[in-house]
CSV table of C-alpha atoms in Angstrom, one decimal:
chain,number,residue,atom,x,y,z
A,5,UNK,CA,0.0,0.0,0.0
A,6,UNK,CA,2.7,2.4,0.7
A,7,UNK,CA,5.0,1.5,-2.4
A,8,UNK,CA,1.6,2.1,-4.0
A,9,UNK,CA,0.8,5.5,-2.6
A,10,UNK,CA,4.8,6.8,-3.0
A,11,UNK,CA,4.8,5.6,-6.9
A,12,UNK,CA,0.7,7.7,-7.7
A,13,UNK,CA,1.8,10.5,-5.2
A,14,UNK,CA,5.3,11.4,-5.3
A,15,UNK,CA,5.2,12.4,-9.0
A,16,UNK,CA,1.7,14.6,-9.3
A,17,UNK,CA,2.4,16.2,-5.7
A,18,UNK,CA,6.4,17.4,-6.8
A,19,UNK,CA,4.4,19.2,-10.1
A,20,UNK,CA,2.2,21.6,-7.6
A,21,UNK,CA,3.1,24.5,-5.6
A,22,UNK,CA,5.1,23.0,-2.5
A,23,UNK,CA,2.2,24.3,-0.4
A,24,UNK,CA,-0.7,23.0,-2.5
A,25,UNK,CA,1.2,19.6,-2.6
A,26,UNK,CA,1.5,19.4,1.3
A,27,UNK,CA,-2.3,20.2,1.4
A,28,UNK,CA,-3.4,17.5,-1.4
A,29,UNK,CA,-1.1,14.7,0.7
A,30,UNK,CA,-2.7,15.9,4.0
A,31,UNK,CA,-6.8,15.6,2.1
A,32,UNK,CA,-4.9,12.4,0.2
A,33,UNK,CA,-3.6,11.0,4.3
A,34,UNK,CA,-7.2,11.5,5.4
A,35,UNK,CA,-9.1,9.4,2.5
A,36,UNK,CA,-6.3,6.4,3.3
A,37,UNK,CA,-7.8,3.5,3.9
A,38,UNK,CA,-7.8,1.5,7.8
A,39,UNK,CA,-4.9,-0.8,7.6
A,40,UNK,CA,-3.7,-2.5,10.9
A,41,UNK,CA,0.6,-1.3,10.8
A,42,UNK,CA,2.9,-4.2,10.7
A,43,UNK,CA,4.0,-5.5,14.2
A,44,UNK,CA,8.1,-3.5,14.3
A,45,UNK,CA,10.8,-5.5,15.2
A,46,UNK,CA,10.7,-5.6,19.4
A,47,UNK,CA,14.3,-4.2,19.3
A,48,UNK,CA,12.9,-1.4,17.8
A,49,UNK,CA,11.4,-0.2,20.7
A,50,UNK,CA,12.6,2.7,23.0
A,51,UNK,CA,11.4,4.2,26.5
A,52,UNK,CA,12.3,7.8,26.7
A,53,UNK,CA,10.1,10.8,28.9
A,54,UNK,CA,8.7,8.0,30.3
A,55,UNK,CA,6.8,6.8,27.7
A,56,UNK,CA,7.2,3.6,25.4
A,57,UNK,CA,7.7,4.4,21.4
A,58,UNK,CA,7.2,1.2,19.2
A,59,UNK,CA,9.9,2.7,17.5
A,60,UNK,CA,12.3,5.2,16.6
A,61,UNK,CA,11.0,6.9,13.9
A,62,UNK,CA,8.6,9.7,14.1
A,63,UNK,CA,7.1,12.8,11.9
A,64,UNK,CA,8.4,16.3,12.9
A,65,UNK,CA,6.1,18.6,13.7
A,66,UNK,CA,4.9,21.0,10.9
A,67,UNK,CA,3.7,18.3,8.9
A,68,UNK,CA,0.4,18.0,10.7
A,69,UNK,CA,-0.1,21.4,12.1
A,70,UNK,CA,-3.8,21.1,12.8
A,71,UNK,CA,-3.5,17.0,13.7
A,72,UNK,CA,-5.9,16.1,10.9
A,73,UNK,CA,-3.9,13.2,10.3
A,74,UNK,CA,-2.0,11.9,13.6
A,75,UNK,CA,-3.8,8.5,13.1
A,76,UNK,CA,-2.6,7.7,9.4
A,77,UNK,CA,0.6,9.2,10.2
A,78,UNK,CA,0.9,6.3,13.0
A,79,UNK,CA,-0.6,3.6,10.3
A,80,UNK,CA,2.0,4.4,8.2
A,81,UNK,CA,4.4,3.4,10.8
A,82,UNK,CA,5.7,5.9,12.4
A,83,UNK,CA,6.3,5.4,15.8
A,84,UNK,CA,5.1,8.6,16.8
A,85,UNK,CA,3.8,11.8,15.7
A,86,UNK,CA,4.6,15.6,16.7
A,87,UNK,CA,1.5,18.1,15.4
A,88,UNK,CA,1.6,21.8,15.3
A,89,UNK,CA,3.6,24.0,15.7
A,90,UNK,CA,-0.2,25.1,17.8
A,91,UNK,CA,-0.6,28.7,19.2
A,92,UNK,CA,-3.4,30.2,21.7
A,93,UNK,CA,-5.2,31.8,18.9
A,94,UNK,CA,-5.5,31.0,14.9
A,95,UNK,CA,-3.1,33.0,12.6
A,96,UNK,CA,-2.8,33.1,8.7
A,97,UNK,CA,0.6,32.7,9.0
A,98,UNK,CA,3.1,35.0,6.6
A,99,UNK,CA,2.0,35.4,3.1
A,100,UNK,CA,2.6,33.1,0.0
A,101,UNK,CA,4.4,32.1,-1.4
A,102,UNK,CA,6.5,30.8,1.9
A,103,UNK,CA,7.8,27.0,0.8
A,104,UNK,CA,10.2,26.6,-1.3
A,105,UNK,CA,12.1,23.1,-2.8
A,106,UNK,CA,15.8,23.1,-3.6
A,107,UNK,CA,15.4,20.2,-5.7
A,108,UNK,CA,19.0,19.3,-6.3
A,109,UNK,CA,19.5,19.9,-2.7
A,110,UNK,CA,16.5,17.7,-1.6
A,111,UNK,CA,15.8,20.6,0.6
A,112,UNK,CA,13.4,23.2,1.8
A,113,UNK,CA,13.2,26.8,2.9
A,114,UNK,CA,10.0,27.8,4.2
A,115,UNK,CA,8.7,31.1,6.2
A,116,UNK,CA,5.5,29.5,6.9
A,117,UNK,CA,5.2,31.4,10.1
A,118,UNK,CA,3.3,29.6,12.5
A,119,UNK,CA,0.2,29.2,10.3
A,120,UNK,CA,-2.4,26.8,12.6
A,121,UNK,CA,-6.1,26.8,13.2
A,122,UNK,CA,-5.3,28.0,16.7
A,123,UNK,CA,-5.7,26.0,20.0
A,124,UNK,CA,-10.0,25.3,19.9
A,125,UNK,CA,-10.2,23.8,16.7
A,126,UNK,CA,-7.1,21.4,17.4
A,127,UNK,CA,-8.0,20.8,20.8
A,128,UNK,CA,-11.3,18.9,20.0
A,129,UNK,CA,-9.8,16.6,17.0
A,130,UNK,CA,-6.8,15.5,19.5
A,131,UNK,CA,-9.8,14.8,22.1
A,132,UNK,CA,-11.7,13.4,19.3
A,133,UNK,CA,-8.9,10.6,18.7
A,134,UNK,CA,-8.1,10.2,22.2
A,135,UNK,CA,-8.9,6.8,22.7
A,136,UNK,CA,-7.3,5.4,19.7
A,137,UNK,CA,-3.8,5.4,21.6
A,138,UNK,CA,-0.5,5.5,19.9
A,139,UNK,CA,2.0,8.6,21.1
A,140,UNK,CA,1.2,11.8,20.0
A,141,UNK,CA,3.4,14.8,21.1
A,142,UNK,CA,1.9,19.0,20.7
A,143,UNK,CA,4.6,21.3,19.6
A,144,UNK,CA,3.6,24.5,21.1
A,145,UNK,CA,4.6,28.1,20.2
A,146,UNK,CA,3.3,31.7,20.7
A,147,UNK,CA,1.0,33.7,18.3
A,148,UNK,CA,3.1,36.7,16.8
A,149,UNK,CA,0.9,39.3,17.8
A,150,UNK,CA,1.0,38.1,21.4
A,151,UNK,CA,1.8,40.3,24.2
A,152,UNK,CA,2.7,38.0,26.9
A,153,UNK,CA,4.6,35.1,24.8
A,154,UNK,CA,5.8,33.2,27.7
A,155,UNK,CA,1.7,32.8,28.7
A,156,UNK,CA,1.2,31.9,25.3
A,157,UNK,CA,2.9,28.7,26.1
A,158,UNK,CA,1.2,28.4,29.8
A,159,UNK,CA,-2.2,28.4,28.7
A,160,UNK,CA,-1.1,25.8,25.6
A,161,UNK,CA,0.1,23.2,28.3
A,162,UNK,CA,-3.0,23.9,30.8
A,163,UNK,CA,-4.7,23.0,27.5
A,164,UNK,CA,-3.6,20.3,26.1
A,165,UNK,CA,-2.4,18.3,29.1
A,166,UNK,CA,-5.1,16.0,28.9
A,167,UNK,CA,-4.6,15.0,25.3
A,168,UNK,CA,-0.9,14.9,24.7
A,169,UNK,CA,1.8,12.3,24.8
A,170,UNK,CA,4.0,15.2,25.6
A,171,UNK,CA,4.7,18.9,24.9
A,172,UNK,CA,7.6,20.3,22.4
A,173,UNK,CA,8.3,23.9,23.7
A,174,UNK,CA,9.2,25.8,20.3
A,175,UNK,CA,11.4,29.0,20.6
A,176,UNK,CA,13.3,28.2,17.9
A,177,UNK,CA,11.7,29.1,14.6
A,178,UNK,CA,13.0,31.8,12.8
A,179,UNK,CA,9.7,32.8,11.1
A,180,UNK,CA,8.3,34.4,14.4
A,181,UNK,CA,10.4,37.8,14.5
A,182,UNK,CA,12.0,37.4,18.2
A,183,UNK,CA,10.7,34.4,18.9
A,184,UNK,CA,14.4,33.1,19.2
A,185,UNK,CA,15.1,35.7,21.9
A,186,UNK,CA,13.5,33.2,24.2
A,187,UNK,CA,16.5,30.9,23.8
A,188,UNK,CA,18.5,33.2,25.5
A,189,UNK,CA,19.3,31.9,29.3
A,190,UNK,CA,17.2,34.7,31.6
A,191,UNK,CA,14.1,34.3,29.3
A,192,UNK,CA,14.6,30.9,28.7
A,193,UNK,CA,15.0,30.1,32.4
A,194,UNK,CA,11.4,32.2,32.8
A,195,UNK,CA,9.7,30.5,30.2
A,196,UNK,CA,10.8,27.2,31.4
A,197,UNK,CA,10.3,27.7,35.4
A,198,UNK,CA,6.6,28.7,34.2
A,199,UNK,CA,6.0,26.0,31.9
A,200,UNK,CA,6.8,23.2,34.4
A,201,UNK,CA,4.9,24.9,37.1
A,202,UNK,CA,1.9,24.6,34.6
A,203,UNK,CA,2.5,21.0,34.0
A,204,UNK,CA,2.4,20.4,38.3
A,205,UNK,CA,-0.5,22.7,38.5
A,206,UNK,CA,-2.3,20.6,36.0
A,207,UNK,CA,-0.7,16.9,36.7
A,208,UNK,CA,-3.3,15.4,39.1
A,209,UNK,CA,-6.4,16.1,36.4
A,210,UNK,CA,-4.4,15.3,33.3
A,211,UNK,CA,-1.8,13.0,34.2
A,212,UNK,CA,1.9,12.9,33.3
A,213,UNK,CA,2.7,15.4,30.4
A,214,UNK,CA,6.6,15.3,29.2
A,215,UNK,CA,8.3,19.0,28.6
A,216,UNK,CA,10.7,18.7,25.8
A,217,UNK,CA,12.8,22.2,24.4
A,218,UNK,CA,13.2,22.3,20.7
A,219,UNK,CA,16.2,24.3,19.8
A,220,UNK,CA,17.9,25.9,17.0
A,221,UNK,CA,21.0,24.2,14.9
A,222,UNK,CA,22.4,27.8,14.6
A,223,UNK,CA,22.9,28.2,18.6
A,224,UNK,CA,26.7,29.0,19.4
A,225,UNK,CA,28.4,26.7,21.6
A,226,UNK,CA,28.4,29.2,24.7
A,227,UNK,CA,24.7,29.8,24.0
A,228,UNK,CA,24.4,26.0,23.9
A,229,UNK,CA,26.2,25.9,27.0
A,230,UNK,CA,23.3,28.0,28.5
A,231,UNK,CA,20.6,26.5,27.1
A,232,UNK,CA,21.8,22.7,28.3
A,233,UNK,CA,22.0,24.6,31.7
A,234,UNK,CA,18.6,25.8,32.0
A,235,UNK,CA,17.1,23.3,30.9
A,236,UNK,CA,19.1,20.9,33.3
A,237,UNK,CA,18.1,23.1,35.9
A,238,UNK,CA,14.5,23.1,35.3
A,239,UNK,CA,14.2,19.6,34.8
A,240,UNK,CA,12.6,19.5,31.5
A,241,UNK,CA,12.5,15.6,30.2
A,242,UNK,CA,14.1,16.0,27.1
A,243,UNK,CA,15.6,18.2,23.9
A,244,UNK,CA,14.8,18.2,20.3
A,245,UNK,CA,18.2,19.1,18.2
A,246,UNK,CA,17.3,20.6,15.7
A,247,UNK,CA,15.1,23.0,14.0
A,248,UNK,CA,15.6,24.4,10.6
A,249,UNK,CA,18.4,26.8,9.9
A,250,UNK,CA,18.9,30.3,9.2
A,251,UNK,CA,22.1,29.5,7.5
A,252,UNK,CA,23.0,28.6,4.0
A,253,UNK,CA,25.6,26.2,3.2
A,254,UNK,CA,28.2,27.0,0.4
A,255,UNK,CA,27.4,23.7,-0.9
A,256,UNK,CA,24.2,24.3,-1.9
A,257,UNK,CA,22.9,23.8,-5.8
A,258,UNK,CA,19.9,26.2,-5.7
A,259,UNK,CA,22.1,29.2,-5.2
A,260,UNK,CA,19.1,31.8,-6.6
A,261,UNK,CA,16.0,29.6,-4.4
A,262,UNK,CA,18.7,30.0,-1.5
A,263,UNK,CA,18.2,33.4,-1.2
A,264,UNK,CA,14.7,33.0,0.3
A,265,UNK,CA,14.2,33.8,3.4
A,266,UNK,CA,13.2,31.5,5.8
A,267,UNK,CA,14.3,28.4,7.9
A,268,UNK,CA,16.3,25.6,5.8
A,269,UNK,CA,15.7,22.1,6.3
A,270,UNK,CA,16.7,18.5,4.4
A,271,UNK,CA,20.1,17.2,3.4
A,272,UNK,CA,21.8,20.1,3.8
A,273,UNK,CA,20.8,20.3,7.3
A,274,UNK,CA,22.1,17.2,8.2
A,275,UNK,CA,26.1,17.6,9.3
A,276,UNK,CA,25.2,20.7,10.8
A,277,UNK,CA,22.2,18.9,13.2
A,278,UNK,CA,24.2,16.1,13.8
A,279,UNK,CA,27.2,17.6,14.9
A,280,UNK,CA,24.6,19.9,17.7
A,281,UNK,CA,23.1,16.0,18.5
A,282,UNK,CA,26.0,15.3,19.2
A,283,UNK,CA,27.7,18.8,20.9
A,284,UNK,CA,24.2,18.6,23.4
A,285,UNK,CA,24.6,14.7,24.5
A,286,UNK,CA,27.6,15.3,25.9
A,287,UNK,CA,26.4,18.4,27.9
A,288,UNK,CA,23.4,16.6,28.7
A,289,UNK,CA,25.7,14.0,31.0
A,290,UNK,CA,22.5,11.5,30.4
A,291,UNK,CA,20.0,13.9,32.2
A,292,UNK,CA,17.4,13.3,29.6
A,293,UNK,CA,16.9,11.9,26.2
A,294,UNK,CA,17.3,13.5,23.3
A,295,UNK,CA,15.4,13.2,19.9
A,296,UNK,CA,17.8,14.0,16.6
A,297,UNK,CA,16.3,16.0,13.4
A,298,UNK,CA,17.6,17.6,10.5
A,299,UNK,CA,18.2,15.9,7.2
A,300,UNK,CA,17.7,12.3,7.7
A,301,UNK,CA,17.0,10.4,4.7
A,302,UNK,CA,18.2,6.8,5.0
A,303,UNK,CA,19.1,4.3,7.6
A,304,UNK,CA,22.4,5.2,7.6
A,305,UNK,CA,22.0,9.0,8.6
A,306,UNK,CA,19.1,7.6,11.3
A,307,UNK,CA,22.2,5.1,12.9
A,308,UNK,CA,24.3,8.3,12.6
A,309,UNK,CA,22.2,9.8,13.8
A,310,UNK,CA,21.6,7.9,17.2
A,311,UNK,CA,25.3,7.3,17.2
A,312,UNK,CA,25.7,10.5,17.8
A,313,UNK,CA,23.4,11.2,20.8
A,314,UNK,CA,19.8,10.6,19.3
A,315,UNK,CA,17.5,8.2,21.8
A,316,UNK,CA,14.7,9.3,18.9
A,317,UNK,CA,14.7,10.7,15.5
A,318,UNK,CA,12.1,12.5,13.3
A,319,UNK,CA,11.6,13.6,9.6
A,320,UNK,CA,9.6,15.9,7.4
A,321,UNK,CA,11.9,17.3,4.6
A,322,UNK,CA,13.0,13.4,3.3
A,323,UNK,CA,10.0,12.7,3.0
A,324,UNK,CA,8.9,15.5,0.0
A,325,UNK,CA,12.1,13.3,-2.0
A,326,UNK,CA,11.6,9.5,-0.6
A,327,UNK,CA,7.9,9.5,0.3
A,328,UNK,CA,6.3,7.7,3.5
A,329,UNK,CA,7.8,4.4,2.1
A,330,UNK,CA,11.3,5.6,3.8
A,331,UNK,CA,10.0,5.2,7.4
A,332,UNK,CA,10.2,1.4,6.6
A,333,UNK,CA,13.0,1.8,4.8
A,334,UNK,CA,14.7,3.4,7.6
A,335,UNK,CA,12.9,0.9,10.1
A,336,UNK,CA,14.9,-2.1,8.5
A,337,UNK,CA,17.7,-0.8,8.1
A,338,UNK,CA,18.1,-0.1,11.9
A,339,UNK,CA,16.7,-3.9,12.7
A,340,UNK,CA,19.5,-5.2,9.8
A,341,UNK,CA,22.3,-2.9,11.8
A,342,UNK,CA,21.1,-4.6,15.7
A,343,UNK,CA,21.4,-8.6,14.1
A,344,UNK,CA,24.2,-7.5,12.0
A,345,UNK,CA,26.2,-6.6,15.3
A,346,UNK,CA,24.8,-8.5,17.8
A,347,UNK,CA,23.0,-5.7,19.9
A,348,UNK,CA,19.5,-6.2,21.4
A,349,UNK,CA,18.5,-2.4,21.6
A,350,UNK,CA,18.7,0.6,19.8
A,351,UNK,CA,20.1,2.5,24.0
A,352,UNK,CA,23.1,0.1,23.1
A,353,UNK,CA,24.4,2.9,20.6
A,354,UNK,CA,23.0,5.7,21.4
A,355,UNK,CA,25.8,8.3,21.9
A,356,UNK,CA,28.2,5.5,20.8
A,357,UNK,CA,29.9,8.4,18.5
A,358,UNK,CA,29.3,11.6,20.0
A,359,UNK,CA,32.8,12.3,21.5
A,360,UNK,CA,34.3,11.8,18.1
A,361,UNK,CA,32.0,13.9,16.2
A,362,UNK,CA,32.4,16.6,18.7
A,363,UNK,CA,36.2,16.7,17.9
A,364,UNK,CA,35.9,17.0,13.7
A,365,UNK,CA,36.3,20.1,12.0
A,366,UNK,CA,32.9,22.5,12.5
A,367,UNK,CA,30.6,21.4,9.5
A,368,UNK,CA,31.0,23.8,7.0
């Protein structure tokens, strides 16, 4: 079924306007047939935040902004899925065109800008699915417009608590003007302190609800420094390394597209992520988990990927080039790697690499 809806999609979807495209395989997700996912291989499976992922392997948030599709996004095989980015109220987002494909990059810039049907409407289709189980995380962020930013985020974890797996804490798109501010240490530490006091305030109705920090690939190491520190401090459960990038590799084919602003995401992204994967396990110390993204497009840059700190990973970007039938892909590849060496779970490597990679060259 999925070989069969990567060889009709693929093709027709990479002739439309990148944003029509994502729209037509969101309407084309939500006409997909029931079909029960195939059992993944038991090695497959990690515990991180105190939950228990199936597997590895999950969709980065932006995909599903509005969770129309969380469910077929889990069918597919995915072992977990990541909607929004949500905020408190619904925004339009910054005008189009604002995706862009670098085609001989297998890349994409986009300056979407937090476009979402704000929390209401997305509140009631999470509660709507509710019972159908399977882990599904809410990236929060804060509407542009807002005045209070850091309440933004409160009154997004008061919420959603009862209906997500877990929370992803945003500050680190760079289509919000300022909204990157909050990664510095005093306003990060606020923002922080008050999301985790929501959490408690909310814990005995709603149950356990995870705090993850999504950061920015373009931090400097002493900012890094700080942020590992805050969030250390404030107990968060885990990190998401990393969001798209500002920068603009020399390397890149599309030099006119390039110039577009907006955050960058896909192959390109990939050294640069993996090297901050890497730079942030080893600050972490083993505090908390981390889950690796940027530019993973193969089972090879997933097992890099965990090698180099990654407990989880998660994709978007791959999957405009490989379609959905690379979460499988990616699946066996990492079952084929455990047999081939003898290991019984994927926490066996996880990290195995990250002091080497920390002493290369800086990705250029």
């Amino acid at each position: 079924m999925i070989r069969a809806f990567d060889a009709f999609s693929l093709p027709m979807l990479r002739l439309l306007d990148a944003e029509d495209a994502h729209r037509l395989a969101i309407r084309g997700l939500r006409m997909l047939p029931y079909a029960r996912p195939r059992p993944d291989d038991p090695k497959l499976a990690v515990r991180a935040f105190g939950l228990n992922f199936p597997n590895p392997v999950g969709i980065a948030a932006g995909f599903d902004k509005n969770a129309e599709v969380p469910d077929a996004l889990l069918r597919l095989g995915f072992g977990f899925a990541e909607i929004g980015s949500v905020t408190p109220k619904p925004q339009s987002g910054n005008p189009r065109p604002r995706i862009f494909r670098l085609e001989r990059d297998e890349a994409v810039i986009n300056r979407l800008g937090f476009n979402n049907d704000g929390a209401e409407v997305v509140l009631r289709r999470l509660a709507a699915r509710a019972q159908n189980g399977g882990i599904v995380g809410v990236n929060v962020g804060a509407n542009k417009d807002s005045l209070d930013r850091t309440q933004d985020y409160v009154r997004l974890i008061e919420t959603f608590a009862p209906v997500a797996s877990y929370f992803t804490v945003n500050v680190s798109s760079p289509n919000t003007p300022g909204l990157r501010n909050l990664q510095q240490a005093a306003e990060l530490d606020d923002l922080l302190a008050r999301v985790i006091d929501a959490r408690e305030r909310v814990r005995k109705n709603a149950g356990d609800s995870p705090v993850l920090l999504k950061i920015a690939p373009d931090l400097s190491l002493a900012d890094l420094d700080d942020v590992v520190h805050v969030a250390r401090s404030r107990r968060v459960d885990g990190m998401i390394v990393a969001n798209t990038s500002i920068g603009r590799p020399s390397t890149l084919r599309e030099q006119t597209r390039a110039k577009e602003q907006g955050g960058l995401s896909g192959r390109p992204l990939f050294r640069l992520s993996t090297r901050m994967v890497a730079e942030t396990f080893v600050r972490v110390e083993g505090a908390f988990p981390l889950i690796g993204a940027g530019g993973i497009d193969s089972g090879g840059a997933a097992l890099t990927k965990i090698r180099a700190g990654a407990s989880l990973i998660q994709l978007y970007s791959s999957l405009v080039y490989k379609g959905v039938g690379l979460v499988e892909s990616i699946k066996a590849d990492l079952s084929s790697t455990l047999l081939r060496t003898g290991r019984e779970a994927l926490s066996e490597i996880v990290g195995a690499d990250a002091a080497t990679i920390t002493a290369e060259d800086w990705p250029g």
